[in-house]
mmCIF file of C-alpha atoms in Angstrom:
data_model
loop_
_atom_site.group_PDB
_atom_site.id
_atom_site.type_symbol
_atom_site.label_atom_id
_atom_site.label_comp_id
_atom_site.label_asym_id
_atom_site.label_seq_id
_atom_site.Cartn_x
_atom_site.Cartn_y
_atom_site.Cartn_z
ATOM 1 C CA MET A 1 0.000 0.000 0.000
ATOM 2 C CA SER A 2 2.819 2.418 0.900
ATOM 3 C CA THR A 3 4.620 1.616 -2.365
ATOM 4 C CA LEU A 4 1.478 2.292 -4.382
ATOM 5 C CA LEU A 5 0.851 5.555 -2.532
ATOM 6 C CA PHE A 6 4.456 6.654 -3.094
ATOM 7 C CA GLY A 7 4.193 5.784 -6.799
ATOM 8 C CA LYS A 8 1.004 7.809 -7.155
ATOM 9 C CA SER A 9 2.644 10.729 -5.374
ATOM 10 C CA LEU A 10 5.674 10.611 -7.688
ATOM 11 C CA LEU A 11 3.296 10.623 -10.630
ATOM 12 C CA LEU A 12 1.489 13.646 -9.205
ATOM 13 C CA GLY A 13 4.764 15.547 -8.772
ATOM 14 C CA LEU A 14 5.738 14.804 -12.379
ATOM 15 C CA ALA A 15 2.284 15.663 -13.728
ATOM 16 C CA ILE A 16 2.260 19.047 -12.005
ATOM 17 C CA ALA A 17 5.832 19.975 -12.955
ATOM 18 C CA ALA A 18 5.998 18.751 -16.566
ATOM 19 C CA PRO A 19 3.694 21.209 -18.432
ATOM 20 C CA LEU A 20 5.907 24.019 -19.740
ATOM 21 C CA GLY A 21 4.027 27.082 -18.521
ATOM 22 C CA PRO A 22 5.497 30.284 -17.071
ATOM 23 C CA ILE A 23 7.525 28.457 -14.420
ATOM 24 C CA GLY A 24 9.024 26.110 -16.995
ATOM 25 C CA ALA A 25 9.945 29.090 -19.178
ATOM 26 C CA LEU A 26 11.613 30.767 -16.212
ATOM 27 C CA CYS A 27 13.671 27.683 -15.296
ATOM 28 C CA ILE A 28 14.759 27.167 -18.912
ATOM 29 C CA ASN A 29 15.810 30.803 -19.058
ATOM 30 C CA ARG A 30 17.802 30.525 -15.830
ATOM 31 C CA THR A 31 19.546 27.385 -17.111
ATOM 32 C CA LEU A 32 20.490 29.033 -20.396
ATOM 33 C CA GLU A 33 21.750 32.209 -18.727
ATOM 34 C CA ARG A 34 23.468 30.769 -15.662
ATOM 35 C CA GLY A 35 23.875 27.029 -16.125
ATOM 36 C CA PHE A 36 22.567 23.719 -14.801
ATOM 37 C CA TRP A 37 22.509 24.488 -11.076
ATOM 38 C CA ALA A 38 20.607 27.731 -11.584
ATOM 39 C CA GLY A 39 17.901 25.749 -13.377
ATOM 40 C CA VAL A 40 17.865 23.129 -10.623
ATOM 41 C CA ALA A 41 17.622 25.900 -7.985
ATOM 42 C CA GLY A 42 14.473 27.142 -9.725
ATOM 43 C CA GLY A 43 13.138 23.592 -9.844
ATOM 44 C CA LEU A 44 13.855 23.171 -6.141
ATOM 45 C CA GLY A 45 11.646 26.160 -5.339
ATOM 46 C CA THR A 46 8.856 24.742 -7.476
ATOM 47 C CA ALA A 47 9.193 21.269 -5.938
ATOM 48 C CA ALA A 48 9.077 22.785 -2.434
ATOM 49 C CA ALA A 49 5.869 24.632 -3.304
ATOM 50 C CA ASP A 50 4.344 21.461 -4.766
ATOM 51 C CA ALA A 51 5.253 19.583 -1.580
ATOM 52 C CA THR A 52 3.655 22.354 0.485
ATOM 53 C CA TYR A 53 0.390 21.943 -1.398
ATOM 54 C CA ALA A 54 0.670 18.176 -0.999
ATOM 55 C CA ALA A 55 1.090 18.579 2.763
ATOM 56 C CA LEU A 56 -1.948 20.853 3.012
ATOM 57 C CA ALA A 57 -4.041 18.511 0.901
ATOM 58 C CA ALA A 58 -2.921 15.396 2.764
ATOM 59 C CA ILE A 59 -3.728 16.976 6.129
ATOM 60 C CA GLY A 60 -7.292 17.708 5.115
ATOM 61 C CA PHE A 61 -8.411 17.739 1.499
ATOM 62 C CA ALA A 62 -11.831 19.258 2.149
ATOM 63 C CA ALA A 63 -10.378 22.105 4.208
ATOM 64 C CA PHE A 64 -7.624 22.576 1.590
ATOM 65 C CA ALA A 65 -10.204 22.962 -1.191
ATOM 66 C CA ALA A 66 -12.251 25.395 0.892
ATOM 67 C CA VAL A 67 -9.225 27.577 1.613
ATOM 68 C CA LEU A 68 -8.266 27.601 -2.067
ATOM 69 C CA ALA A 69 -11.720 28.873 -2.969
ATOM 70 C CA ILE A 70 -11.246 31.819 -0.592
ATOM 71 C CA ILE A 71 -7.706 32.811 -1.544
ATOM 72 C CA ALA A 72 -7.726 31.994 -5.273
ATOM 73 C CA MET A 73 -8.456 35.566 -6.416
ATOM 74 C CA PRO A 74 -5.797 37.425 -4.354
ATOM 75 C CA LEU A 75 -3.274 34.709 -5.189
ATOM 76 C CA SER A 76 -4.076 35.130 -8.876
ATOM 77 C CA VAL A 77 -3.468 38.879 -8.724
ATOM 78 C CA ALA A 78 -0.237 38.487 -6.722
ATOM 79 C CA GLY A 79 0.998 35.753 -9.039
ATOM 80 C CA GLY A 80 0.116 37.774 -12.133
ATOM 81 C CA LEU A 81 2.014 40.821 -10.888
ATOM 82 C CA PHE A 82 4.991 38.652 -9.943
ATOM 83 C CA MET A 83 5.046 37.071 -13.415
ATOM 84 C CA ILE A 84 4.936 40.503 -15.060
ATOM 85 C CA TRP A 85 7.868 41.670 -12.924
ATOM 86 C CA LEU A 86 9.903 38.557 -13.705
ATOM 87 C CA GLY A 87 9.038 38.874 -17.392
ATOM 88 C CA TRP A 88 10.106 42.519 -17.486
ATOM 89 C CA SER A 89 13.402 41.535 -15.858
ATOM 90 C CA GLY A 90 13.853 38.825 -18.479
ATOM 91 C CA LEU A 91 13.581 41.336 -21.336
ATOM 92 C CA ARG A 92 17.010 42.559 -20.280
ATOM 93 C CA PRO A 93 19.020 39.310 -20.274
ATOM 94 C CA LYS A 94 22.114 39.098 -18.098
ATOM 95 C CA PRO A 95 25.489 38.162 -19.594
ATOM 96 C CA VAL A 96 25.883 34.421 -20.037
ATOM 97 C CA THR A 97 28.082 32.917 -17.313
ATOM 98 C CA ALA A 98 29.307 29.457 -16.494
ATOM 99 C CA ALA A 99 27.420 27.527 -13.837
ATOM 100 C CA ALA A 100 30.491 27.548 -11.577
ATOM 101 C CA ASP A 101 30.407 31.363 -11.486
ATOM 102 C CA VAL A 102 26.893 31.556 -10.048
ATOM 103 C CA GLY A 103 27.010 32.459 -6.361
ATOM 104 C CA GLY A 104 25.049 30.776 -3.598
ATOM 105 C CA ARG A 105 23.065 33.954 -3.013
ATOM 106 C CA ASP A 106 21.861 33.925 -6.635
ATOM 107 C CA LEU A 107 20.804 30.289 -6.320
ATOM 108 C CA ILE A 108 18.854 31.062 -3.139
ATOM 109 C CA ARG A 109 17.121 34.007 -4.817
ATOM 110 C CA THR A 110 16.170 31.794 -7.762
ATOM 111 C CA THR A 111 14.801 29.117 -5.434
ATOM 112 C CA VAL A 112 12.769 31.630 -3.424
ATOM 113 C CA SER A 113 11.366 33.387 -6.516
ATOM 114 C CA THR A 114 10.156 30.149 -8.127
ATOM 115 C CA PHE A 115 8.720 28.986 -4.803
ATOM 116 C CA LEU A 116 6.678 32.177 -4.495
ATOM 117 C CA LEU A 117 5.649 32.072 -8.139
ATOM 118 C CA THR A 118 4.477 28.473 -7.858
ATOM 119 C CA MET A 119 2.573 29.178 -4.641
ATOM 120 C CA THR A 120 0.694 32.033 -6.336
ATOM 121 C CA ASN A 121 0.141 30.306 -9.677
ATOM 122 C CA PRO A 122 -3.606 29.551 -9.961
ATOM 123 C CA ALA A 123 -3.031 26.961 -12.694
ATOM 124 C CA THR A 124 -0.851 24.951 -10.312
ATOM 125 C CA ILE A 125 -3.410 25.259 -7.525
ATOM 126 C CA LEU A 126 -6.327 24.045 -9.638
ATOM 127 C CA SER A 127 -4.332 21.289 -11.353
ATOM 128 C CA PHE A 128 -3.016 20.087 -8.023
ATOM 129 C CA ALA A 129 -6.475 19.813 -6.483
ATOM 130 C CA ALA A 130 -7.929 18.009 -9.521
ATOM 131 C CA ILE A 131 -5.103 15.482 -9.973
ATOM 132 C CA PHE A 132 -4.824 14.928 -6.230
ATOM 133 C CA ALA A 133 -8.463 13.880 -6.099
ATOM 134 C CA GLY A 134 -8.236 11.891 -9.342
ATOM 135 C CA LEU A 135 -5.375 9.758 -8.037
ATOM 136 C CA GLY A 136 -7.210 9.070 -4.801
ATOM 137 C CA LEU A 137 -4.585 10.841 -2.702
ATOM 138 C CA ALA A 138 -7.251 12.774 -0.823
ATOM 139 C CA GLU A 139 -7.733 9.653 1.268
ATOM 140 C CA ALA A 140 -4.155 9.669 2.631
ATOM 141 C CA GLY A 141 -5.479 10.238 6.136
ATOM 142 C CA ASP A 142 -2.865 9.289 8.759
ATOM 143 C CA ALA A 143 0.450 11.067 9.318
ATOM 144 C CA PRO A 144 2.744 8.368 7.816
ATOM 145 C CA SER A 145 0.671 8.281 4.628
ATOM 146 C CA ALA A 146 0.663 12.063 4.439
ATOM 147 C CA ALA A 147 4.476 12.068 4.769
ATOM 148 C CA ILE A 148 4.761 9.545 1.927
ATOM 149 C CA VAL A 149 2.593 11.765 -0.279
ATOM 150 C CA VAL A 150 4.653 14.882 0.465
ATOM 151 C CA ILE A 151 7.990 13.139 -0.160
ATOM 152 C CA GLY A 152 6.710 11.510 -3.349
ATOM 153 C CA VAL A 153 5.380 14.779 -4.765
ATOM 154 C CA PHE A 154 8.605 16.593 -3.905
ATOM 155 C CA LEU A 155 10.857 13.956 -5.508
ATOM 156 C CA GLY A 156 8.651 13.608 -8.581
ATOM 157 C CA SER A 157 8.632 17.355 -9.189
ATOM 158 C CA LEU A 158 12.345 17.800 -8.460
ATOM 159 C CA GLY A 159 13.216 14.850 -10.697
ATOM 160 C CA TRP A 160 11.514 16.543 -13.631
ATOM 161 C CA TRP A 161 13.448 19.776 -13.082
ATOM 162 C CA PHE A 162 16.750 17.893 -12.912
ATOM 163 C CA PHE A 163 15.868 16.231 -16.222
ATOM 164 C CA LEU A 164 14.776 19.469 -17.897
ATOM 165 C CA SER A 165 17.712 21.530 -16.611
ATOM 166 C CA GLY A 166 20.164 18.832 -17.631
ATOM 167 C CA GLY A 167 18.777 18.660 -21.155
ATOM 168 C CA VAL A 168 18.813 22.437 -21.556
ATOM 169 C CA ALA A 169 22.340 22.692 -20.106
ATOM 170 C CA ILE A 170 23.632 20.134 -22.617
ATOM 171 C CA ALA A 171 21.970 21.941 -25.529
ATOM 172 C CA ARG A 172 23.248 25.288 -24.210
ATOM 173 C CA LYS A 173 26.863 24.343 -24.927
ATOM 174 C CA LYS A 174 26.070 23.951 -28.634
ATOM 175 C CA LEU A 175 24.156 27.213 -29.035
ATOM 176 C CA PRO A 176 25.459 30.759 -29.652
ATOM 177 C CA ASP A 177 25.100 33.424 -26.954
ATOM 178 C CA SER A 178 22.641 35.300 -29.178
ATOM 179 C CA PHE A 179 20.232 32.351 -28.926
ATOM 180 C CA VAL A 180 20.340 32.566 -25.130
ATOM 181 C CA ALA A 181 19.507 36.289 -25.274
ATOM 182 C CA TRP A 182 16.554 35.693 -27.593
ATOM 183 C CA VAL A 183 15.189 32.891 -25.417
ATOM 184 C CA SER A 184 15.449 35.211 -22.409
ATOM 185 C CA ARG A 185 13.434 37.885 -24.207
ATOM 186 C CA ILE A 186 10.825 35.408 -25.454
ATOM 187 C CA SER A 187 10.416 33.814 -22.017
ATOM 188 C CA GLY A 188 10.082 37.322 -20.576
ATOM 189 C CA LEU A 189 7.246 38.070 -22.996
ATOM 190 C CA VAL A 190 5.624 34.720 -22.144
ATOM 191 C CA LEU A 191 5.734 35.542 -18.429
ATOM 192 C CA ILE A 192 4.271 39.003 -19.023
ATOM 193 C CA ALA A 193 1.480 37.527 -21.159
ATOM 194 C CA PHE A 194 0.669 34.900 -18.512
ATOM 195 C CA GLY A 195 0.687 37.612 -15.847
ATOM 196 C CA ILE A 196 -1.745 39.826 -17.779
ATOM 197 C CA ILE A 197 -4.037 36.872 -18.533
ATOM 198 C CA THR A 198 -3.988 35.792 -14.885
ATOM 199 C CA ILE A 199 -4.870 39.257 -13.591
ATOM 200 C CA GLY A 200 -7.546 39.624 -16.279
ATOM 201 C CA ALA A 201 -9.124 36.314 -15.294
ATOM 202 C CA ALA A 202 -9.116 37.351 -11.632
ATOM 203 C CA ALA A 203 -10.738 40.698 -12.487
ATOM 204 C CA LYS A 204 -13.351 38.956 -14.605
ATOM 205 C CA GLY A 205 -14.248 36.773 -11.637
ATOM 206 C CA LEU A 206 -15.093 39.892 -9.626
ATOM 207 C CA LEU A 207 -17.643 41.091 -12.185
#
C-alpha cells in the first residue's frame, strides 16, 4: 500500500511539474543564462511549493479545497504581478556565465522566486487539487501516509526539473550566446502575457 501511494505521489509531482508554462519558461531561461545548477535551484523552489500543497491537501483535502476557494483571487493577482515583474526583468538578459560562477546567493534568490511564483500560480493550484483527487490521494489520512505523499510529490517534481535543466544545459553548450539572449526575451514576454491573462481572469471573476 505504501509503495502504491508513493508511486502515485511521484506521478502527481511529475504531472504538475511537466507542463511548460510560465515556471518552466523561467527555469529554462535561468539554465540558459546561468547554467545547470541555476535551473535546478528554480526547480527546487517549485518542488518545495508542490510539496507544500501536498502537505496541506494530505492533512485535510476538504479544508484545503475550501481555503483555495477563498484565496484563489488574491493569489491570482499576486501571481500575475509577480510574473509581469519577472518577465520585465527577463527582457534585459544578463550576460551568459558558467554555472560555476553563479554564487550561492543567486541560487537562493532563484529558489525563493520560483517557490513564491508556484505558490501564487492559480493553474498549479487548480491542477493540483484536480489530480490529487483523481489519483485518490485525498484519502491519505494518517500522518505516515501524508508524509509519503509529500515526499513523493517533492521527488517527482524535483526529478523533472533535474531532467529538464540537464537537457537544456547540454543543448546550451552547442548554441550561440545570441540564442540565449533571444530565449530570455521570449520567455520574458511569455511571463508578461501569462501575468496579464492571470490578472484579467481574476478581475473577470469579480464582475
